[in-house]
PDB file of C-alpha atoms in Angstrom:
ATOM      1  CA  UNK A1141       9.156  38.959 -38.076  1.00 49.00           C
ATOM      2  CA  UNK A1142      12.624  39.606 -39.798  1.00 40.00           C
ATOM      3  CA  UNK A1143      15.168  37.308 -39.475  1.00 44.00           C
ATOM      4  CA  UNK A1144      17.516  39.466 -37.505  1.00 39.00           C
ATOM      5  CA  UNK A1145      15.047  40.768 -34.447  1.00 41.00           C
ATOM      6  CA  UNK A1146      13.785  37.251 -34.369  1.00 40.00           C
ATOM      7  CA  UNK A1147      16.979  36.415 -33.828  1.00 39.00           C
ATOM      8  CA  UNK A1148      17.800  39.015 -31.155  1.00 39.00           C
ATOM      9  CA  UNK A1149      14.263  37.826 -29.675  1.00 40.00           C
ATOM     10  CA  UNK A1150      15.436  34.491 -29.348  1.00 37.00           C
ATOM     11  CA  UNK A1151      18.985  35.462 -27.611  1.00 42.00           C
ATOM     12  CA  UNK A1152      16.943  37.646 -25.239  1.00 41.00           C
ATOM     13  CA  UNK A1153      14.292  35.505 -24.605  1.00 44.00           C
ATOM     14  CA  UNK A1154      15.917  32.077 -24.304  1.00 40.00           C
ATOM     15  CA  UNK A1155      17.810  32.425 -20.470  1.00 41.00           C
ATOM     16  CA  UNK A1156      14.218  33.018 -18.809  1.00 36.00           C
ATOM     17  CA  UNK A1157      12.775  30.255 -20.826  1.00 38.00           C
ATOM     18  CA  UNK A1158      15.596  27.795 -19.770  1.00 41.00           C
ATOM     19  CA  UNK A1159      15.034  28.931 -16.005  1.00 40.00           C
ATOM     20  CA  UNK A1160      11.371  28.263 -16.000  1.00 38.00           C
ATOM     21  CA  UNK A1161      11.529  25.321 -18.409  1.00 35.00           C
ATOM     22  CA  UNK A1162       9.850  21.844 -17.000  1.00 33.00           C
ATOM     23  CA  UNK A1163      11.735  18.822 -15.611  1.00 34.00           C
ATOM     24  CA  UNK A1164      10.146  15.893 -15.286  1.00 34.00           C
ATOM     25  CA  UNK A1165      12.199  15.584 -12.005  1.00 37.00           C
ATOM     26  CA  UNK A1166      11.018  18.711 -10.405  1.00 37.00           C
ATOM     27  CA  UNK A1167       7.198  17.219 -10.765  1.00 44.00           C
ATOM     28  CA  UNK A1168       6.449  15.186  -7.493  1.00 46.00           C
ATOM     29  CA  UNK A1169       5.648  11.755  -8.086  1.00 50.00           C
ATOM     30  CA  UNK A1170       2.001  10.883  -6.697  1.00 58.00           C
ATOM     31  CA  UNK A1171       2.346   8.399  -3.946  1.00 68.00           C
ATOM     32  CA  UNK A1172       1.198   5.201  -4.178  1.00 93.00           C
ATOM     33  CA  UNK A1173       1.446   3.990  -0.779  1.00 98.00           C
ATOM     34  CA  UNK A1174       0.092   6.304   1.861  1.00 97.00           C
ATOM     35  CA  UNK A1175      -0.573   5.395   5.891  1.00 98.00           C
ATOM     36  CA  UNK A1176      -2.730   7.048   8.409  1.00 97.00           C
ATOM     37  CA  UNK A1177      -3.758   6.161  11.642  1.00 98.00           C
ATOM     38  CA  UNK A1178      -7.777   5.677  12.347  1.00 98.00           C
ATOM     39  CA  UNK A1179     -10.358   3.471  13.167  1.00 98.00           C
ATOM     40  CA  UNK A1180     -11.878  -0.137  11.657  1.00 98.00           C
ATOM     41  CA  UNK A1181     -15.702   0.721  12.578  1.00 96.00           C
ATOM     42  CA  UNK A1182     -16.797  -2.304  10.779  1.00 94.00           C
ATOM     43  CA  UNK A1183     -14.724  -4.045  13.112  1.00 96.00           C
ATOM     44  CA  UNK A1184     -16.086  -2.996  16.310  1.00 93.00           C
ATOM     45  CA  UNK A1185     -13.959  -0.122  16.196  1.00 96.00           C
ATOM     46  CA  UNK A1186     -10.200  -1.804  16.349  1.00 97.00           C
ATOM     47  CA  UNK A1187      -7.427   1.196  16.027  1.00 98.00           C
ATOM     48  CA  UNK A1188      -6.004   0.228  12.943  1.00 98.00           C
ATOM     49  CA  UNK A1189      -2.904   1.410  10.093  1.00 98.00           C
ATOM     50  CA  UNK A1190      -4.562   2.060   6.989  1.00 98.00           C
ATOM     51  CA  UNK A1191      -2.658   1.403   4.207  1.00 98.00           C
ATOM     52  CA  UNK A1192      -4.447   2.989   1.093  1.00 98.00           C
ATOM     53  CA  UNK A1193      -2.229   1.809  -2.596  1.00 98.00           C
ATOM     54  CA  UNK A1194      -3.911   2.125  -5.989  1.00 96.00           C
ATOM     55  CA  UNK A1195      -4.978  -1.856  -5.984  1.00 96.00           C
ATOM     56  CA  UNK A1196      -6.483  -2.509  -2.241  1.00 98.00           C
ATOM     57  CA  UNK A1197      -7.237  -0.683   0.913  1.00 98.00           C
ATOM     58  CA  UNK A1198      -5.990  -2.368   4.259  1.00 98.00           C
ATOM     59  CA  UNK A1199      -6.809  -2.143   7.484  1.00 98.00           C
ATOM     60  CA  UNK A1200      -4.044  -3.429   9.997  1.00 98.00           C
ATOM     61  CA  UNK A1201      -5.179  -3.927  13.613  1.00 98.00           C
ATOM     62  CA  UNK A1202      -2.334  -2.417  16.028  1.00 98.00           C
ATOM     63  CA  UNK A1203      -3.109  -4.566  18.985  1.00 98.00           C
ATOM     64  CA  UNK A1204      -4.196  -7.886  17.084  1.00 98.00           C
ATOM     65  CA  UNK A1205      -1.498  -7.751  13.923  1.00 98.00           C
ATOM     66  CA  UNK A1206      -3.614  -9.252  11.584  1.00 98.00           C
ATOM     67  CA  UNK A1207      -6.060  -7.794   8.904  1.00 98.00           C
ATOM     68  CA  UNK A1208      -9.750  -6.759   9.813  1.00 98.00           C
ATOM     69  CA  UNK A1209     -10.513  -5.629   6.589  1.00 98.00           C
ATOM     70  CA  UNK A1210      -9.410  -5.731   3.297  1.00 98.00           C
ATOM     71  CA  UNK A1211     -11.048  -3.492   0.806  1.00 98.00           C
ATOM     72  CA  UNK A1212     -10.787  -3.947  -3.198  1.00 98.00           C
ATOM     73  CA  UNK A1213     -10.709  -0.800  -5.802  1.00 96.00           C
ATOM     74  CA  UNK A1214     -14.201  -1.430  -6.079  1.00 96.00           C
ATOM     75  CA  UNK A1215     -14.995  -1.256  -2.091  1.00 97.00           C
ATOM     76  CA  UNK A1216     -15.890  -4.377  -1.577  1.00 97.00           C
ATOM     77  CA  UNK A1217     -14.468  -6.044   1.670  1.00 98.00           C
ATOM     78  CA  UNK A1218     -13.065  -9.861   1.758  1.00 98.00           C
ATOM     79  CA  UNK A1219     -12.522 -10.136   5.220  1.00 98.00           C
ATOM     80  CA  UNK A1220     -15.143  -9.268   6.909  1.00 97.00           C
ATOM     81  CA  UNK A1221     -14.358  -9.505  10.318  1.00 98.00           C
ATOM     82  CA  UNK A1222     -16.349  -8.608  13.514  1.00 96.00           C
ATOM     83  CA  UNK A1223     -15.584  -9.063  17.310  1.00 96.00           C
ATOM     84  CA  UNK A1224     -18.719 -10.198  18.353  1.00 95.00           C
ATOM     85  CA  UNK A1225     -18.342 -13.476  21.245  1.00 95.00           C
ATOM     86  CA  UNK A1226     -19.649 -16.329  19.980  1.00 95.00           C
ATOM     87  CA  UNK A1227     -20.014 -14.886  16.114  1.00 96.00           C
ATOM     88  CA  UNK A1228     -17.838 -17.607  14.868  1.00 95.00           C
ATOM     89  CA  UNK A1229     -17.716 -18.149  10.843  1.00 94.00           C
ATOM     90  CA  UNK A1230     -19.873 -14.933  10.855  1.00 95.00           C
ATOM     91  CA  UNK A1231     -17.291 -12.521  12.086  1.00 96.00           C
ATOM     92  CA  UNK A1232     -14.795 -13.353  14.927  1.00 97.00           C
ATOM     93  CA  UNK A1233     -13.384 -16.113  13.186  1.00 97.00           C
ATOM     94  CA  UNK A1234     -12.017 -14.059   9.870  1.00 98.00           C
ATOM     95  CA  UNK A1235      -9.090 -12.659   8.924  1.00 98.00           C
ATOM     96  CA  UNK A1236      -5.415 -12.908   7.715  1.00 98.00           C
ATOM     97  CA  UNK A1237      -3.043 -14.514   8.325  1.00 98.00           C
ATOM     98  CA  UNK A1238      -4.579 -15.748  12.037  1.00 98.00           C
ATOM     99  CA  UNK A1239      -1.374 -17.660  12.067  1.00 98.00           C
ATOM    100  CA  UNK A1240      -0.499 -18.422  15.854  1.00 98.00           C
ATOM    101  CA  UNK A1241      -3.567 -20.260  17.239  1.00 95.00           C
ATOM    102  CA  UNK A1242      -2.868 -22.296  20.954  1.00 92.00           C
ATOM    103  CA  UNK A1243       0.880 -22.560  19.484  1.00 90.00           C
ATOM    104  CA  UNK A1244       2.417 -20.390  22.555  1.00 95.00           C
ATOM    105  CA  UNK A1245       0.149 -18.057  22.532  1.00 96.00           C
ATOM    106  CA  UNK A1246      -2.710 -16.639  19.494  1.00 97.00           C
ATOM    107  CA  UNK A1247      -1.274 -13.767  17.511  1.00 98.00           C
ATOM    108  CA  UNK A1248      -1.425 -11.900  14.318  1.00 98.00           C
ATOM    109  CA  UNK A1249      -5.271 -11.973  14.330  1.00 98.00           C
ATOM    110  CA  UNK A1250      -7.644  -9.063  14.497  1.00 98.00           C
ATOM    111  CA  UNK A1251      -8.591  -8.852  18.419  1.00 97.00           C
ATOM    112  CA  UNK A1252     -11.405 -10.864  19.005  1.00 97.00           C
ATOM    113  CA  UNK A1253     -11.940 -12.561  22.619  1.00 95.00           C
ATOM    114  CA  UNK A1254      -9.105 -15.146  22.546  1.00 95.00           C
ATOM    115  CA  UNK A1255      -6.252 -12.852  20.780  1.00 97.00           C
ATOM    116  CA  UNK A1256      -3.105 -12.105  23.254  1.00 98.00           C
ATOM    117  CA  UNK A1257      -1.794  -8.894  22.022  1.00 98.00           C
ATOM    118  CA  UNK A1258       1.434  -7.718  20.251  1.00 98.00           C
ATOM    119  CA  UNK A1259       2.868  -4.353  19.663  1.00 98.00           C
ATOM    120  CA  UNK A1260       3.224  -2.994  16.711  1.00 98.00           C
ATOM    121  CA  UNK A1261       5.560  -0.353  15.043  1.00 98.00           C
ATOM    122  CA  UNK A1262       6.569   1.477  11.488  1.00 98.00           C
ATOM    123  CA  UNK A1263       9.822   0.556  10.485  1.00 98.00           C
ATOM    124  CA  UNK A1264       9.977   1.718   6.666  1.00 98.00           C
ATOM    125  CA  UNK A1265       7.938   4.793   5.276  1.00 97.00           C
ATOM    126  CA  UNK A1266       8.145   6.208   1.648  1.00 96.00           C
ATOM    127  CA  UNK A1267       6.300   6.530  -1.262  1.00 96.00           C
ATOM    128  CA  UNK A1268       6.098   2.419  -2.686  1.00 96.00           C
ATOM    129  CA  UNK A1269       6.313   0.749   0.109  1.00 98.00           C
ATOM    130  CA  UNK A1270       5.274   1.277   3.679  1.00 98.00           C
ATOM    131  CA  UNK A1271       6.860  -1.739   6.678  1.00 98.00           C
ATOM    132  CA  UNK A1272       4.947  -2.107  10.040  1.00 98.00           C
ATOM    133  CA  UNK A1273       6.697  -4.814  11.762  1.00 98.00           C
ATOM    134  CA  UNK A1274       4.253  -6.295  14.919  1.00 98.00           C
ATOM    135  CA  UNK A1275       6.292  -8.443  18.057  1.00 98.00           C
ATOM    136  CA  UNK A1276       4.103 -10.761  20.146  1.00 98.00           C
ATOM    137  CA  UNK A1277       3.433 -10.111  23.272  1.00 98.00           C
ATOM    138  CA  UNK A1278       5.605 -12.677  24.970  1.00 97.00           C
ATOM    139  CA  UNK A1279       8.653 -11.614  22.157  1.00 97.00           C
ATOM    140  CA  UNK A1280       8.714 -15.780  20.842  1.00 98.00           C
ATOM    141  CA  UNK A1281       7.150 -14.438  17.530  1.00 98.00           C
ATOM    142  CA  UNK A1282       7.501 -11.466  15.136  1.00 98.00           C
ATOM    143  CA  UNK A1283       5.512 -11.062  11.399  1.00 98.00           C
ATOM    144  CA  UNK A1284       6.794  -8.213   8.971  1.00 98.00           C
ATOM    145  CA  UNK A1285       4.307  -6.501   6.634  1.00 98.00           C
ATOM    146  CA  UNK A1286       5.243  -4.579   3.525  1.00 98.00           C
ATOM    147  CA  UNK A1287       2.670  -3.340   1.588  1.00 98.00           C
ATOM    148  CA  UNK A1288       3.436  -2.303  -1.911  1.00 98.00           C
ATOM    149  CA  UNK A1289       1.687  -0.088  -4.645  1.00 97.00           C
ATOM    150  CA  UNK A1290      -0.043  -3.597  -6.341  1.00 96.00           C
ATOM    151  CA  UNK A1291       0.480  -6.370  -3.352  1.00 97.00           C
ATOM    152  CA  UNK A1292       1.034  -7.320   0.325  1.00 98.00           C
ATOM    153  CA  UNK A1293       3.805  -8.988   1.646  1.00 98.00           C
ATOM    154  CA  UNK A1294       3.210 -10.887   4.927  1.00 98.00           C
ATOM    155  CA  UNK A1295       6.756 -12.862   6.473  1.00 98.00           C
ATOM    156  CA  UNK A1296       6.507 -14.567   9.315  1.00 98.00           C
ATOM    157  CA  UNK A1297       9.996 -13.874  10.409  1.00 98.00           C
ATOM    158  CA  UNK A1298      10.265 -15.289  13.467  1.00 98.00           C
ATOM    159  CA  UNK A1299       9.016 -18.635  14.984  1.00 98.00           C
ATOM    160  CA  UNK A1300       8.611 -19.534  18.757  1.00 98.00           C
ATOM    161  CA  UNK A1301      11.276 -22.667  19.482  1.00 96.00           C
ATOM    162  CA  UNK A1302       9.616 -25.636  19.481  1.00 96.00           C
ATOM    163  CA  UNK A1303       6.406 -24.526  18.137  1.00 97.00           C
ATOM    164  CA  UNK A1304       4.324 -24.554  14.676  1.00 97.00           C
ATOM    165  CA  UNK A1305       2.122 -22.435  12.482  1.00 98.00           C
ATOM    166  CA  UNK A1306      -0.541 -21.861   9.193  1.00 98.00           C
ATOM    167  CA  UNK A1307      -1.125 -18.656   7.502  1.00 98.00           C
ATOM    168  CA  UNK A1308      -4.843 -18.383   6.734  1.00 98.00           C
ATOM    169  CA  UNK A1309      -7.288 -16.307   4.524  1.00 98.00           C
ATOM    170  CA  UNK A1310     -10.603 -16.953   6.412  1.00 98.00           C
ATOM    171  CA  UNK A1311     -12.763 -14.420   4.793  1.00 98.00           C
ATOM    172  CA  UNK A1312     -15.564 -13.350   2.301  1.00 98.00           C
ATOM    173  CA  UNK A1313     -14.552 -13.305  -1.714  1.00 98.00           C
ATOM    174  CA  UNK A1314     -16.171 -10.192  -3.361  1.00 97.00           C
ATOM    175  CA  UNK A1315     -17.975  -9.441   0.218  1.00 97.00           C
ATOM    176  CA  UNK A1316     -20.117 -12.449   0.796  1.00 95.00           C
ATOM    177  CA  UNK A1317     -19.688 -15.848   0.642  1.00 96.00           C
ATOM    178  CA  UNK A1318     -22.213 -17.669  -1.942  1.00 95.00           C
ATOM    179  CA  UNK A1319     -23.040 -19.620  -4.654  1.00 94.00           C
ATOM    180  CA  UNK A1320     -21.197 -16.882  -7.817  1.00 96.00           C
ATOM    181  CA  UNK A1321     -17.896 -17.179  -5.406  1.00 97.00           C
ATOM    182  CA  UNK A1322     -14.877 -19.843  -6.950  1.00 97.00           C
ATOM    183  CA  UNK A1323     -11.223 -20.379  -6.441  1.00 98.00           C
ATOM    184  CA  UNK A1324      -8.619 -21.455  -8.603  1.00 98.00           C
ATOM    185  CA  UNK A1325      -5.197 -22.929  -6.819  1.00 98.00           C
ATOM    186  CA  UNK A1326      -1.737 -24.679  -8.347  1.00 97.00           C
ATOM    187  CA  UNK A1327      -2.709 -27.541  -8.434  1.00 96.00           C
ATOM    188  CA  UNK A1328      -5.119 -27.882 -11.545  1.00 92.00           C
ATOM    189  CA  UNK A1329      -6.208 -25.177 -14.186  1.00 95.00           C
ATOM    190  CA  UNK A1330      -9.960 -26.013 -13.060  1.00 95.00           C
ATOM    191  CA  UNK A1331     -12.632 -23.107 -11.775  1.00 96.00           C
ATOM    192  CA  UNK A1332     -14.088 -24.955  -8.305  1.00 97.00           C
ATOM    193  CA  UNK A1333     -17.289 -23.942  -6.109  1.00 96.00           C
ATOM    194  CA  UNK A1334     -16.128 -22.015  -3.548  1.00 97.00           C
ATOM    195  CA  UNK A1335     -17.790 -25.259  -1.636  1.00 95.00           C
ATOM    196  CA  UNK A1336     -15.664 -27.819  -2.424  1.00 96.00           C
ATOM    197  CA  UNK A1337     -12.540 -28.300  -0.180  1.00 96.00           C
ATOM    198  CA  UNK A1338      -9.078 -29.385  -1.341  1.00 96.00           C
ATOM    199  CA  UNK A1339      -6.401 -31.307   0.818  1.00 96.00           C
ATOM    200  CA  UNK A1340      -2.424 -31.687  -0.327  1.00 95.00           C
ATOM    201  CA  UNK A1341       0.583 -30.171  -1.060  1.00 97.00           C
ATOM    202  CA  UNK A1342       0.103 -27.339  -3.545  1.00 97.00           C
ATOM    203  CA  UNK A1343       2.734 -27.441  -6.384  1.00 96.00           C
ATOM    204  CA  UNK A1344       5.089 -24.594  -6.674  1.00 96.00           C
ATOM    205  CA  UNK A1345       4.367 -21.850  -7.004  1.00 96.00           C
ATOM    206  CA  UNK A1346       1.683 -22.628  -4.151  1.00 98.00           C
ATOM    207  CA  UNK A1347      -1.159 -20.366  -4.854  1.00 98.00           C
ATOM    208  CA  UNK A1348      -4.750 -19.687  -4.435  1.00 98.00           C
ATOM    209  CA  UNK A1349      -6.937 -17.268  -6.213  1.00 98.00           C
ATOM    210  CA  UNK A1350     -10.395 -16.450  -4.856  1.00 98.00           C
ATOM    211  CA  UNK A1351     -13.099 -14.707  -7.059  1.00 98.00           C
ATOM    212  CA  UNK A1352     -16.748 -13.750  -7.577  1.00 98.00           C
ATOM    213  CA  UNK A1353     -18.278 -13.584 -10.425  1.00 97.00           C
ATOM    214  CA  UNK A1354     -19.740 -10.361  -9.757  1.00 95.00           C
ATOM    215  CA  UNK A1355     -16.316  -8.647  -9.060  1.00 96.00           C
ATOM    216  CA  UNK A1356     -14.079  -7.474 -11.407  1.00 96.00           C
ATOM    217  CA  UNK A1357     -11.530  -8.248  -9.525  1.00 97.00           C
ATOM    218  CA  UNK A1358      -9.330 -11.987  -7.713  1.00 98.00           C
ATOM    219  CA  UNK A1359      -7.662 -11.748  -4.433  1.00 98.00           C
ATOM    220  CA  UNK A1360      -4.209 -14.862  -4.697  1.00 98.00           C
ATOM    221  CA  UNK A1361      -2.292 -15.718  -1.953  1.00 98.00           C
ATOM    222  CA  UNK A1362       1.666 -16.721  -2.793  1.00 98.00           C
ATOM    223  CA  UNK A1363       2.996 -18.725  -0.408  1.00 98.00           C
ATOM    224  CA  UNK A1364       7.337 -18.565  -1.565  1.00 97.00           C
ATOM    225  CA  UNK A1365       8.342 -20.990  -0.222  1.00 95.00           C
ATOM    226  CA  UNK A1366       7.914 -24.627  -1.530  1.00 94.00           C
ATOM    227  CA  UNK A1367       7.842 -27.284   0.977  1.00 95.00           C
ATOM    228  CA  UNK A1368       6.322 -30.553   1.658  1.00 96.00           C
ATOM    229  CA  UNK A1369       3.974 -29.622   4.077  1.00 96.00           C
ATOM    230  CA  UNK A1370      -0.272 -30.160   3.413  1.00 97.00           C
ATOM    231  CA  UNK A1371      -2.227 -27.444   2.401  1.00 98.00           C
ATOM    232  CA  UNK A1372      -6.064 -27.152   2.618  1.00 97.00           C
ATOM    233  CA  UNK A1373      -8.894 -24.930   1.431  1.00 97.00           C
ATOM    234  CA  UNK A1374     -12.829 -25.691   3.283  1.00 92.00           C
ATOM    235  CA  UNK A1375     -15.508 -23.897   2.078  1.00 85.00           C
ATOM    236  CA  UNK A1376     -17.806 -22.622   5.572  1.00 87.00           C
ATOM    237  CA  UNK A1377     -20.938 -21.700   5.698  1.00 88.00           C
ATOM    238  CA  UNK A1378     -20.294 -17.810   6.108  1.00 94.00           C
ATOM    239  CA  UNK A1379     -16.556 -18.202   4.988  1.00 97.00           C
ATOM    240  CA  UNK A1380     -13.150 -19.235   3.340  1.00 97.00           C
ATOM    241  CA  UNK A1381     -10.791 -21.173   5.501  1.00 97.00           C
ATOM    242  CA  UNK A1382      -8.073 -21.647   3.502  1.00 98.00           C
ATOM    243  CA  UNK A1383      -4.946 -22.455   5.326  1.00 98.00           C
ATOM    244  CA  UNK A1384      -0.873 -23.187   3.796  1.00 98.00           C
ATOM    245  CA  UNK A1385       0.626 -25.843   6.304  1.00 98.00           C
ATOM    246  CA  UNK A1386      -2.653 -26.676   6.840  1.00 97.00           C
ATOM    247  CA  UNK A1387      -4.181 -29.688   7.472  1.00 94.00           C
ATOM    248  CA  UNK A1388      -7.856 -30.297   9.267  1.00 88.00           C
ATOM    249  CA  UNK A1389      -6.974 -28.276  12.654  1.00 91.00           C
ATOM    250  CA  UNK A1390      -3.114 -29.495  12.701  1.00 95.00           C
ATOM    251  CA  UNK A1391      -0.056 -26.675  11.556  1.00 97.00           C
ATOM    252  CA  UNK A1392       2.840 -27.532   9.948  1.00 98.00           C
ATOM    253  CA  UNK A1393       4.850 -24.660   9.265  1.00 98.00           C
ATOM    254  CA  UNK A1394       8.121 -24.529  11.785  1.00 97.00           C
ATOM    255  CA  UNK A1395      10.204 -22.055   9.809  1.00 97.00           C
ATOM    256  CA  UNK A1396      10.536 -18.288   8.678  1.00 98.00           C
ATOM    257  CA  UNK A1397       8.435 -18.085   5.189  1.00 97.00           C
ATOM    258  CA  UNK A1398       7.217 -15.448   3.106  1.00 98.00           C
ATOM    259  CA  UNK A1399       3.814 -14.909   1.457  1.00 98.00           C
ATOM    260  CA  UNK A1400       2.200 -12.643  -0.731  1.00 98.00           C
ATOM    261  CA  UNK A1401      -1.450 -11.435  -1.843  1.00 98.00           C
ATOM    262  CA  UNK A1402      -3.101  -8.755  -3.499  1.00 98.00           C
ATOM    263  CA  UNK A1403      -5.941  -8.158  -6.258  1.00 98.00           C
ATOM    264  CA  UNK A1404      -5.855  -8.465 -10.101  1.00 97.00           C
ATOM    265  CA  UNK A1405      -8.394  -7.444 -12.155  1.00 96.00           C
ATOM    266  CA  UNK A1406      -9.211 -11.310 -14.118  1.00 97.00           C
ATOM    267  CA  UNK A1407     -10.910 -14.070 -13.976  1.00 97.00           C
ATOM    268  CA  UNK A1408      -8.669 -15.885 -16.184  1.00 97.00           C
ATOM    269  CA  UNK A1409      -6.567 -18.931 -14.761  1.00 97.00           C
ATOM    270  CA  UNK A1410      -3.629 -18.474 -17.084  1.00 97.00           C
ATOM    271  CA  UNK A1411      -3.113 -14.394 -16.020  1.00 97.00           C
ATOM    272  CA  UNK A1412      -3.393 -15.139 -12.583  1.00 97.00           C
ATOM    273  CA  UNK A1413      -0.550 -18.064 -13.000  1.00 97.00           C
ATOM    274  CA  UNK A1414       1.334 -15.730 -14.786  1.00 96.00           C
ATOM    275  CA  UNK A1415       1.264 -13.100 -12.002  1.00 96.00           C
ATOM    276  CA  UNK A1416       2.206 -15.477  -9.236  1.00 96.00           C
ATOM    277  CA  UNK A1417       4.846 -16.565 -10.945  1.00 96.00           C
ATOM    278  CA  UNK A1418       6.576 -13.426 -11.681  1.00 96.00           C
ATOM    279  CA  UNK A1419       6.235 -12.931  -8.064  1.00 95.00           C
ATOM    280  CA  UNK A1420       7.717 -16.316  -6.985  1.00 92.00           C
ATOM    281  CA  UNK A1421      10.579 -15.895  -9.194  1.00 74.00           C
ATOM    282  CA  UNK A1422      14.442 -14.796  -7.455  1.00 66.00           C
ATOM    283  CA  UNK A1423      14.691 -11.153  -7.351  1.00 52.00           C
ATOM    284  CA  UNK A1424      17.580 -10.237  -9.380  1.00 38.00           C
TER     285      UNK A1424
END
């Protein structure tokens, strides 16, 4: 083409290729974080939020406030958890956080035969980062869930006068509990059978990082807060009772605290460390 109707081609062309040109800011962003309402039918069909994010699936039970199942990017489920009376370590027992047991009342647990129920509620909606917070039923005690595009974040943000707490993980790493399950915690860089138990203070950052060595991927649990109070994993037959202001069947925990979990994809001590970390660090 000559140089002077290319020219006029360009000048004549160039206003309807600047109107249909692409901005990066007029492409929707996928979103990470979606809710729906619907069902738990592995857990005796509790009506649940399900919170789907590119890392985990979770299933929040409306009635209970705790988590009946909690689904990896690979589908595998670490809770576990089933209604059945008299199921025990096999099903009614599980879930997270299970935090208010015969403390004024039992509450953010997935509804089995002894949970009193709360009410739950959205309070924050958007792309990254969806916030359901749940009230008990006799108001003493409120929890606050945000769930982000790679984590959870569970805060016990208020605490009945007078009374005490644990948040729990009482579940099933990879799906099932056996022999090619392990843990890793804070307190030593050293893989342990998901049999043997541990009793103390965790050093900060207090973690605890469950795997299987047939899943790709390691659920931790952050607690934020670093206090004195005992912390304790046991290894059950059928499940995981790990428990922060723990100790044998006694709570410890009197105060508002934040805690964290979600799944990495590593079974290497020294990434997982460096993950909680970042999380336990101040905000800026």
């Amino acid at each position: 083409m000559k140089p002077v109707l290319f020219f006029m081609f360009v000048m004549l062309t160039l206003p309807f290729m600047q109107g249909c040109s692409l901005s990066t800011s007029s492409v929707a962003e996928p979103q990470a974080v979606t809710l729906r309402h619907g069902v738990d039918t592995t857990a005796g069909g509790l009506a649940v939020f399900i919170i789907e994010t590119p890392t985990a699936t979770y299933y929040l039970d409306k009635k209970g406030g705790g988590l009946s199942s909690l689904i990896d990017a690979d589908g595998n489920d670490w809770i576990g958890f089933a209604p059945t009376p008299g199921s025990g370590w096999q099903g009614e027992y599980r879930g997270f956080p299970n935090a208010v047991h015969k403390q004024d009342g039992n509450y953010f647990h997935p509804v089995n035969a002894s949970t009193d129920l709360s009410s739950s509620h959205i309070t924050h909606h958007s792309a990254k980062h969806v916030q359901i917070t749940v009230d008990s039923g006799n108001k003493q005690w409120q929890a606050v869930w945000d769930f982000y595009p790679d984590r959870l974040d569970f805060t016990m943000a208020k605490v009945s006068q007078g009374y005490t707490y644990w948040v729990q993980y009482e579940g099933v790493p990879g799906g099932t509990l056996n022999d090619s399950d392990f843990y890793y915690n804070s307190a030593a860089p050293t893989r342990r059978n998901i049999q043997e138990s541990f009793h103390g203070d965790l050093p900060s950052p207090e973690w605890y990082a469950f795997g299987d060595t047939q899943a790709s991927s390691m659920l931790y649990l952050l607690h934020h807060t670093d206090d004195t109070a005992p912390d304790s994993y046991e290894g059950r037959p059928f499940m995981t009772v790990l428990g922060f202001g723990r100790q044998h069947k006694n709570k410890y925990l009197t105060t508002p605290s934040r805690f964290s979990l979600g799944f990495i994809r590593s079974h290497d001590y020294h990434t997982i460390k460096q993950k909680v970390t970042a999380l336990s660090s101040p905000t800026p």
